[in-house]
């Protein structure tokens, strides 16, 4: 749809038009089409801070931290950065694991440009420190904030606690989040996952009981893929699709090929108190795997595959997507709630840091 609108714009001679071109960059960026976003950006006669923010955000969400640093240097030659552009810059550093660069940008923003940080900047810094494993430093940063931390700040911190399995201070973050957003299921699930990874199944059961008592339901993971202008949606273990038989047959073949290359399912991502074999069976049928296989059997060899997911991609599906990209010789783009993952020839653009 975005491409059709772009062609219409070109056909009607609407360009150059700053607002339209900025919207096109944003459209391609949010579809994970970095090359097309960059082409629009490079062909612009005029650029404003929105143009730069959009292209920086596009590269940042795909894990291209070094590219963001270079773009920002180029931007400063013609545009004075504002508070908004520093959000995708700090976020890009966080997603790429560029801890020192992110800290330098924060100093640049506050000291040189005299920009007063907003909550979104603080959230980016907490995320930057937390992802880099500096969980206690992130906690200290929150404590020193001049503003009251909001849901986004504590949410970023709890995610870091989950990734780095730090239960000591995760409970405080969870407690704050349950006060700020008592009905958001994701935070209960994050805390449950922290307990599950530690094998503390009593606490996991307790969290589930609290959710049930408060009428909070876990958001089911769904993956979408577009084919011939129709969106196909898959749930984990889904067999409702008309092509389910072919999808599962092809998935079995791919899993066999993956295991030949040394693939071992990451059963830690199946966080139920069940046997490893059952965990493996659960992981195999995660929604993104079904969506990827559906796209493979319904498109020509070499066709790019795009998947959108409503939750963070799990570690096992991340490994699987890398292997499938190599086996099937396909570029696979997965957009989860945090970022884009560009899988190609067995590698991901995030560098396994997400």
XYZ file of N, CA and C in Angstrom, residues 37-242:
618
model
N 13.537 3.756 2.446
C 13.494 4.958 3.289
C 14.687 5.858 2.972
N 15.861 5.221 2.812
C 17.076 5.987 2.541
C 17.029 6.634 1.154
N 16.452 5.933 0.185
C 16.335 6.493 -1.171
C 15.492 7.768 -1.171
N 14.365 7.732 -0.436
C 13.522 8.932 -0.331
C 14.318 10.052 0.328
N 15.017 9.728 1.424
C 15.806 10.716 2.159
C 16.891 11.331 1.277
N 17.633 10.483 0.556
C 18.735 10.967 -0.289
C 18.253 11.843 -1.442
N 17.023 11.584 -1.916
C 16.492 12.337 -3.058
C 15.759 13.623 -2.669
N 15.687 13.904 -1.376
C 14.990 15.118 -0.924
C 15.796 16.373 -1.267
N 15.089 17.378 -1.743
C 15.745 18.647 -2.053
C 15.986 19.447 -0.771
N 15.027 19.372 0.149
C 15.133 20.043 1.451
C 14.875 19.027 2.553
N 15.564 19.216 3.677
C 15.348 18.336 4.830
C 15.206 19.181 6.074
N 14.306 18.763 6.969
C 14.181 19.436 8.256
C 14.512 18.444 9.371
N 14.320 18.855 10.609
C 14.671 17.998 11.741
C 13.814 16.728 11.765
N 12.585 16.806 11.229
C 11.713 15.627 11.161
C 12.299 14.590 10.204
N 12.835 15.045 9.065
C 13.462 14.147 8.080
C 14.608 13.380 8.728
N 15.465 14.107 9.432
C 16.617 13.480 10.082
C 16.182 12.539 11.201
N 15.195 12.966 11.981
C 14.704 12.129 13.079
C 14.146 10.810 12.544
N 13.396 10.900 11.436
C 12.778 9.698 10.853
C 13.821 8.705 10.362
N 14.842 9.184 9.660
C 15.843 8.268 9.100
C 16.748 7.720 10.217
N 17.039 8.535 11.227
C 17.832 8.068 12.371
C 17.066 6.984 13.114
N 15.773 7.214 13.317
C 14.928 6.225 13.998
C 14.869 4.918 13.214
N 14.796 5.022 11.880
C 14.732 3.839 11.016
C 15.966 2.962 11.200
N 17.138 3.577 11.172
C 18.380 2.814 11.337
C 18.515 2.292 12.770
N 18.108 3.110 13.731
C 18.224 2.724 15.135
C 17.424 1.492 15.469
N 16.184 1.421 14.970
C 15.316 0.287 15.290
C 15.714 -0.988 14.558
N 16.651 -0.879 13.629
C 17.173 -2.071 12.955
C 18.553 -2.456 13.477
N 18.975 -1.798 14.552
C 20.246 -2.170 15.186
C 21.470 -1.574 14.528
N 21.275 -0.584 13.640
C 22.408 0.017 12.930
C 22.949 1.220 13.711
N 23.473 0.949 14.893
C 23.927 2.017 15.771
C 25.035 2.875 15.181
N 25.995 2.243 14.523
C 27.120 2.991 13.938
C 26.620 3.946 12.853
N 25.620 3.515 12.106
C 25.041 4.349 11.047
C 24.354 5.570 11.660
N 23.697 5.364 12.791
C 23.016 6.462 13.482
C 24.030 7.510 13.942
N 25.146 7.045 14.489
C 26.197 7.955 14.946
C 26.705 8.798 13.775
N 26.919 8.150 12.622
C 27.397 8.865 11.422
C 26.346 9.853 10.916
N 25.088 9.444 10.911
C 24.001 10.321 10.449
C 23.872 11.558 11.335
N 24.017 11.342 12.649
C 23.891 12.472 13.570
C 25.012 13.492 13.324
N 26.226 13.014 13.074
C 27.348 13.920 12.776
C 27.053 14.731 11.516
N 26.487 14.049 10.507
C 26.128 14.720 9.250
C 25.014 15.737 9.487
N 24.054 15.375 10.307
C 22.914 16.253 10.594
C 23.361 17.562 11.240
N 24.312 17.465 12.167
C 24.754 18.638 12.929
C 25.389 19.711 12.058
N 25.800 19.331 10.837
C 26.413 20.307 9.928
C 25.381 21.289 9.371
N 24.105 20.885 9.356
C 23.090 21.756 8.752
C 21.872 22.021 9.627
N 21.664 21.192 10.665
C 20.464 21.304 11.501
C 20.848 21.307 12.974
N 20.196 22.144 13.762
C 20.412 22.125 15.212
C 19.482 21.071 15.807
N 20.035 20.063 16.483
C 19.190 19.011 17.039
C 18.227 19.543 18.095
N 17.035 18.965 18.157
C 16.086 19.331 19.206
C 15.938 18.167 20.182
N 15.068 18.334 21.162
C 14.884 17.296 22.192
C 14.372 15.999 21.600
N 13.531 16.107 20.561
C 12.891 14.915 19.995
C 13.899 14.009 19.304
N 14.839 14.570 18.551
C 15.773 13.745 17.783
C 16.696 12.941 18.699
N 16.915 13.427 19.921
C 17.787 12.689 20.831
C 17.145 11.408 21.351
N 15.820 11.304 21.258
C 15.147 10.073 21.706
C 15.541 8.880 20.822
N 15.369 8.954 19.478
C 15.808 7.820 18.650
C 17.318 7.597 18.667
N 18.102 8.663 18.901
C 19.563 8.505 18.970
C 19.941 7.683 20.210
N 19.389 8.048 21.357
C 19.673 7.302 22.595
C 19.124 5.882 22.512
N 17.944 5.758 21.905
C 17.332 4.434 21.735
C 18.185 3.560 20.825
N 18.728 4.156 19.751
C 19.585 3.412 18.811
C 20.828 2.888 19.523
N 21.424 3.720 20.366
C 22.607 3.295 21.130
C 22.249 2.143 22.059
N 21.063 2.228 22.639
C 20.593 1.162 23.531
C 20.440 -0.151 22.777
N 19.777 -0.095 21.615
C 19.526 -1.301 20.827
C 20.804 -1.912 20.263
N 21.820 -1.067 20.043
C 23.072 -1.565 19.457
C 24.140 -1.871 20.507
N 23.819 -1.653 21.766
C 24.797 -1.919 22.822
C 25.920 -0.905 22.882
N 25.666 0.309 22.383
C 26.693 1.361 22.381
C 26.571 2.186 23.663
N 27.012 1.623 24.759
C 26.843 2.246 26.071
C 27.584 3.584 26.176
N 28.875 3.589 25.841
C 29.669 4.821 25.976
C 29.153 5.916 25.056
N 28.809 5.530 23.809
C 28.296 6.520 22.854
C 26.982 7.125 23.353
N 26.124 6.273 23.894
C 24.839 6.756 24.415
C 25.029 7.736 25.560
N 25.969 7.424 26.449
C 26.251 8.320 27.567
C 26.826 9.651 27.080
N 27.651 9.589 26.026
C 28.210 10.817 25.446
C 27.121 11.686 24.805
N 26.180 11.034 24.108
C 25.080 11.780 23.486
C 24.204 12.449 24.550
N 24.007 11.755 25.655
C 23.196 12.320 26.748
C 23.881 13.572 27.310
N 25.204 13.480 27.478
C 25.968 14.647 27.957
C 25.904 15.784 26.949
N 26.047 15.433 25.664
C 25.988 16.433 24.593
C 24.651 17.160 24.626
N 23.595 16.396 24.789
C 22.243 16.959 24.807
C 22.073 17.937 25.968
N 22.512 17.517 27.157
C 22.265 18.328 28.360
C 23.281 19.454 28.543
N 24.555 19.189 28.197
C 25.607 20.180 28.461
C 25.777 21.181 27.305
N 25.932 20.628 26.064
C 26.200 21.530 24.932
C 24.934 22.200 24.407
N 23.867 21.387 24.239
C 22.637 21.948 23.671
C 21.656 22.438 24.734
N 22.014 22.246 26.006
C 21.208 22.743 27.136
C 19.744 22.287 27.063
N 19.558 21.070 26.604
C 18.199 20.517 26.505
C 17.863 19.834 27.832
N 16.735 20.214 28.400
C 16.296 19.604 29.667
C 15.677 18.239 29.350
N 16.234 17.164 29.921
C 15.728 15.822 29.601
C 14.265 15.640 29.999
N 13.544 14.919 29.143
C 12.157 14.566 29.422
C 12.124 13.115 29.898
N 10.949 12.653 30.283
C 10.820 11.271 30.756
C 11.269 10.255 29.715
N 11.005 10.554 28.407
C 11.398 9.614 27.370
C 12.923 9.492 27.256
N 13.659 10.593 27.541
C 15.122 10.530 27.534
C 15.618 9.689 28.716
N 14.994 9.899 29.877
C 15.362 9.109 31.060
C 15.098 7.621 30.819
N 13.958 7.319 30.178
C 13.617 5.917 29.883
C 14.666 5.295 28.965
N 15.128 6.062 27.971
C 16.167 5.570 27.054
C 17.458 5.274 27.798
N 17.810 6.137 28.745
C 19.051 5.936 29.500
C 18.951 4.718 30.416
N 17.790 4.521 31.025
C 17.579 3.339 31.867
C 17.679 2.084 31.004
N 17.084 2.138 29.813
C 17.140 1.014 28.875
C 18.577 0.754 28.418
N 19.303 1.826 28.120
C 20.704 1.729 27.678
C 21.560 1.024 28.732
N 21.447 1.479 29.969
C 22.229 0.884 31.061
C 21.779 -0.549 31.347
N 20.461 -0.744 31.383
C 19.917 -2.063 31.705
C 20.285 -3.124 30.695
N 20.150 -2.800 29.420
C 20.493 -3.765 28.362
C 21.974 -4.131 28.405
N 22.802 -3.153 28.796
C 24.253 -3.382 28.841
C 24.665 -4.169 30.083
N 23.674 -4.562 30.897
C 23.968 -5.360 32.081
C 24.244 -4.544 33.328
N 24.179 -3.213 33.198
C 24.429 -2.350 34.348
C 23.105 -2.061 35.061
N 22.519 -3.115 35.586
C 21.184 -3.021 36.184
C 21.186 -2.134 37.431
N 22.194 -2.285 38.272
C 22.240 -1.476 39.501
C 22.523 -0.008 39.191
N 23.316 0.240 38.129
C 23.565 1.626 37.695
C 22.266 2.241 37.177
N 21.471 1.425 36.466
C 20.170 1.899 35.960
C 19.243 2.240 37.123
N 19.289 1.418 38.161
C 18.468 1.654 39.356
C 18.881 2.964 40.042
N 20.201 3.182 40.149
C 20.703 4.428 40.745
C 20.283 5.637 39.910
N 20.315 5.470 38.587
C 19.913 6.551 37.678
C 18.449 6.932 37.935
N 17.592 5.917 38.102
C 16.169 6.177 38.374
C 16.007 6.946 39.675
N 16.771 6.531 40.687
C 16.674 7.167 42.003
C 17.089 8.644 41.969
N 17.978 8.989 41.018
C 18.485 10.370 40.944
C 17.692 11.245 39.970
N 16.679 10.668 39.331
C 15.891 11.440 38.370
C 15.164 12.610 39.043
N 15.173 13.787 38.402
C 14.457 14.941 38.981
C 12.941 14.838 38.797
N 12.510 13.950 37.908
C 11.079 13.742 37.663
C 10.651 12.402 38.244
N 9.376 12.276 38.558
C 8.847 11.018 39.055
C 8.864 9.982 37.936
N 9.531 8.829 38.117
C 9.590 7.817 37.040
C 8.190 7.339 36.667
N 7.964 7.204 35.375
C 6.653 6.749 34.916
C 6.699 5.275 34.528
N 5.617 4.809 33.947
C 5.482 3.404 33.553
C 6.577 2.978 32.575
N 6.921 3.850 31.620
C 7.931 3.525 30.607
C 9.302 3.314 31.243
N 9.642 4.161 32.196
C 10.935 4.055 32.877
C 11.022 2.747 33.658
N 10.021 2.470 34.493
C 10.029 1.239 35.283
C 9.891 0.004 34.395
N 9.156 0.129 33.284
C 9.006 -0.990 32.353
C 10.330 -1.370 31.717
N 11.107 -0.361 31.310
C 12.436 -0.610 30.738
C 13.341 -1.275 31.772
N 13.209 -0.819 33.007
C 14.047 -1.377 34.078
C 13.668 -2.834 34.374
N 12.366 -3.130 34.438
C 11.939 -4.500 34.713
C 12.372 -5.440 33.591
N 12.332 -4.962 32.347
C 12.799 -5.772 31.208
C 14.265 -6.128 31.366
N 15.058 -5.145 31.806
C 16.491 -5.384 32.027
C 16.699 -6.422 33.123
N 15.903 -6.328 34.183
C 15.990 -7.307 35.278
C 15.681 -8.711 34.766
N 14.733 -8.801 33.852
C 14.340 -10.098 33.288
C 15.469 -10.673 32.429
N 16.035 -9.837 31.556
C 17.111 -10.290 30.659
C 18.328 -10.757 31.462
N 18.660 -10.004 32.504
C 19.876 -10.306 33.272
C 19.581 -11.077 34.565
N 18.327 -11.527 34.705
C 17.913 -12.408 35.819
C 18.280 -11.825 37.178
N 18.012 -10.538 37.347
C 18.307 -9.874 38.610
C 17.010 -9.709 39.401
N 16.766 -10.628 40.329
C 15.511 -10.618 41.076
C 15.539 -9.671 42.265
N 16.738 -9.290 42.700
C 16.859 -8.479 43.914
C 16.044 -7.185 43.839
N 16.163 -6.501 42.693
C 15.463 -5.216 42.588
C 14.303 -5.251 41.581
N 14.102 -6.408 40.967
C 12.979 -6.548 40.033
C 11.638 -6.384 40.746
N 11.587 -6.840 41.990
C 10.331 -6.795 42.745
C 9.858 -5.369 42.991
N 10.823 -4.464 43.251
C 10.424 -3.064 43.464
C 9.863 -2.470 42.176
N 10.557 -2.774 41.048
C 10.085 -2.266 39.752
C 8.681 -2.786 39.459
N 8.478 -4.069 39.712
C 7.170 -4.678 39.465
C 6.108 -4.039 40.351
N 6.455 -3.812 41.612
C 5.512 -3.197 42.550
C 5.093 -1.807 42.072
N 6.071 -1.019 41.594
C 5.771 0.329 41.070
C 4.867 0.238 39.840
N 5.161 -0.735 38.971
C 4.377 -0.893 37.754
C 2.949 -1.342 38.051
N 2.793 -2.206 39.049
C 1.448 -2.660 39.400
C 0.615 -1.509 39.962
N 1.301 -0.505 40.539
C 0.599 0.692 41.017
C 0.253 1.629 39.861
N 1.228 1.795 38.944
C 1.037 2.728 37.823
C 0.131 2.176 36.729
N 0.244 0.871 36.465
C -0.531 0.245 35.376
C -1.020 -1.126 35.845
N -1.981 -1.141 36.766
C -2.410 -2.413 37.377
C -3.075 -3.397 36.431
N -3.491 -2.938 35.260
C -4.218 -3.822 34.342
C -3.382 -4.292 33.148
N -2.111 -3.864 33.080
C -1.258 -4.240 31.943
C -0.651 -5.630 32.204
N -1.071 -6.595 31.415
C -0.661 -7.984 31.642
C 0.838 -8.209 31.451
N 1.462 -7.425 30.557
C 2.870 -7.636 30.210
C 3.804 -7.573 31.399
N 3.511 -6.702 32.371
C 4.392 -6.560 33.522
C 4.284 -7.765 34.464
N 3.085 -8.302 34.602
C 2.908 -9.511 35.397
C 3.657 -10.676 34.737
N 3.575 -10.736 33.408
C 4.237 -11.808 32.664
C 5.759 -11.686 32.806
N 6.282 -10.445 32.741
C 7.722 -10.236 32.901
C 8.210 -10.741 34.260
N 7.471 -10.374 35.317
C 7.858 -10.823 36.652
C 7.750 -12.345 36.757
N 6.703 -12.900 36.176
C 6.527 -14.349 36.158
C 7.698 -15.026 35.451
N 8.154 -14.429 34.352
C 9.290 -14.976 33.597
C 10.587 -14.942 34.411
N 10.762 -13.869 35.191
C 11.951 -13.772 36.040
C 11.967 -14.940 37.040
N 10.823 -15.194 37.654
C 10.715 -16.315 38.597
C 10.914 -17.652 37.882
N 10.306 -17.783 36.697
C 10.384 -19.048 35.957
C 11.825 -19.376 35.579
N 12.560 -18.351 35.140
C 13.960 -18.575 34.755
C 14.807 -19.009 35.953
N 14.350 -18.630 37.151
C 15.061 -19.029 38.370
C 14.517 -20.342 38.926
N 13.518 -20.907 38.230
C 12.933 -22.179 38.667
C 12.068 -22.061 39.908
N 11.602 -20.837 40.194
C 10.770 -20.618 41.378
C 9.293 -20.709 40.982
N 8.833 -21.934 40.838
C 7.502 -22.184 40.268
C 6.362 -21.806 41.213
N 6.624 -21.791 42.521
C 5.579 -21.364 43.461
C 5.208 -19.907 43.220
N 6.242 -19.076 43.028
C 6.017 -17.654 42.773
C 5.327 -17.440 41.423
N 5.699 -18.273 40.431
C 5.050 -18.199 39.116
C 3.549 -18.464 39.266
N 3.230 -19.507 40.015
C 1.826 -19.859 40.265
C 1.105 -18.729 41.001
N 1.824 -18.107 41.932
C 1.247 -16.995 42.699
C 0.901 -15.815 41.795
N 1.828 -15.479 40.869
C 1.587 -14.374 39.924
C 0.365 -14.682 39.058
N 0.276 -15.931 38.585
C -0.863 -16.326 37.749
C -2.173 -16.231 38.525
N -2.136 -16.562 39.813
C -3.334 -16.470 40.657
C -3.771 -15.023 40.829
N -2.776 -14.143 41.016
C -3.071 -12.703 41.151
C -3.730 -12.194 39.868
N -3.169 -12.580 38.715
C -3.726 -12.163 37.422
C -5.173 -12.647 37.274
N -5.373 -13.891 37.657
C -6.718 -14.467 37.541
C -7.695 -13.741 38.461
N -7.226 -13.470 39.679
C -8.072 -12.785 40.651
C -8.439 -11.379 40.225
N -7.530 -10.724 39.479
C -7.782 -9.345 39.033
C -8.405 -9.298 37.629
N -8.659 -10.472 37.086
C -9.287 -10.526 35.761
C -8.368 -10.079 34.637
N -7.056 -10.280 34.826
C -6.072 -9.861 33.816
C -5.660 -11.073 32.993
N -5.799 -10.957 31.686
C -5.451 -12.071 30.808
C -4.171 -11.773 30.047
N -3.326 -12.794 29.923
C -2.068 -12.657 29.173
C -2.383 -12.443 27.695
N -1.702 -11.467 27.115
C -1.886 -11.187 25.693
C -1.291 -12.324 24.870
N -2.089 -12.981 24.025
C -1.527 -14.079 23.225
C -0.592 -13.552 22.149
N 0.494 -14.288 21.912
C 1.434 -13.891 20.869
C 0.862 -14.181 19.495
N 0.820 -13.159 18.637
C 0.351 -13.364 17.264
C 1.380 -12.819 16.274
N 1.460 -13.465 15.126
C 2.350 -13.012 14.058
C 1.538 -12.831 12.784
N 1.790 -11.710 12.109
C 1.076 -11.394 10.869
C 2.026 -11.401 9.681
N 1.515 -11.866 8.553
C 2.272 -11.793 7.303
C 1.295 -11.419 6.195
N 1.712 -10.496 5.324
C 0.846 -10.031 4.246
C 1.178 -10.780 2.957
N 0.143 -11.254 2.278
C 0.319 -11.945 1.001
C -0.834 -11.572 0.079
N -0.504 -11.036 -1.088
C -1.519 -10.634 -2.066
C -2.588 -9.742 -1.445
N -2.133 -8.710 -0.727
C -3.017 -7.713 -0.107
C -3.923 -8.278 0.986
N -3.607 -9.465 1.476
C -4.381 -10.044 2.568
C -3.441 -10.368 3.725
N -3.851 -10.008 4.946
C -3.030 -10.274 6.126
C -3.433 -11.613 6.746
N -2.459 -12.481 6.918
C -2.685 -13.799 7.529
C -2.114 -13.762 8.947
N -2.928 -14.152 9.921
C -2.545 -14.087 11.337
C -2.397 -15.482 11.921
N -1.322 -15.678 12.678
C -1.043 -16.977 13.291
C -0.855 -16.838 14.795
N -1.386 -17.805 15.540
C -1.158 -17.940 16.976
C -0.246 -19.138 17.193
N 0.358 -19.243 18.369
C 1.198 -20.405 18.675
C 0.346 -21.683 18.622
N 0.864 -22.685 17.913
C 0.149 -23.955 17.790
C -1.098 -23.875 16.934
N -1.224 -22.802 16.156
C -2.425 -22.557 15.346
C -2.602 -23.620 14.261
N -3.788 -24.190 14.194
C -4.109 -25.138 13.116
C -5.396 -24.742 12.403
N -5.785 -23.469 12.567
C -7.033 -23.006 11.964
C -6.853 -22.542 10.524
N -5.600 -22.316 10.111
C -5.357 -21.814 8.753
C -5.630 -22.923 7.733
N -6.230 -22.581 6.587
C -6.534 -23.587 5.552
C -5.306 -24.383 5.088
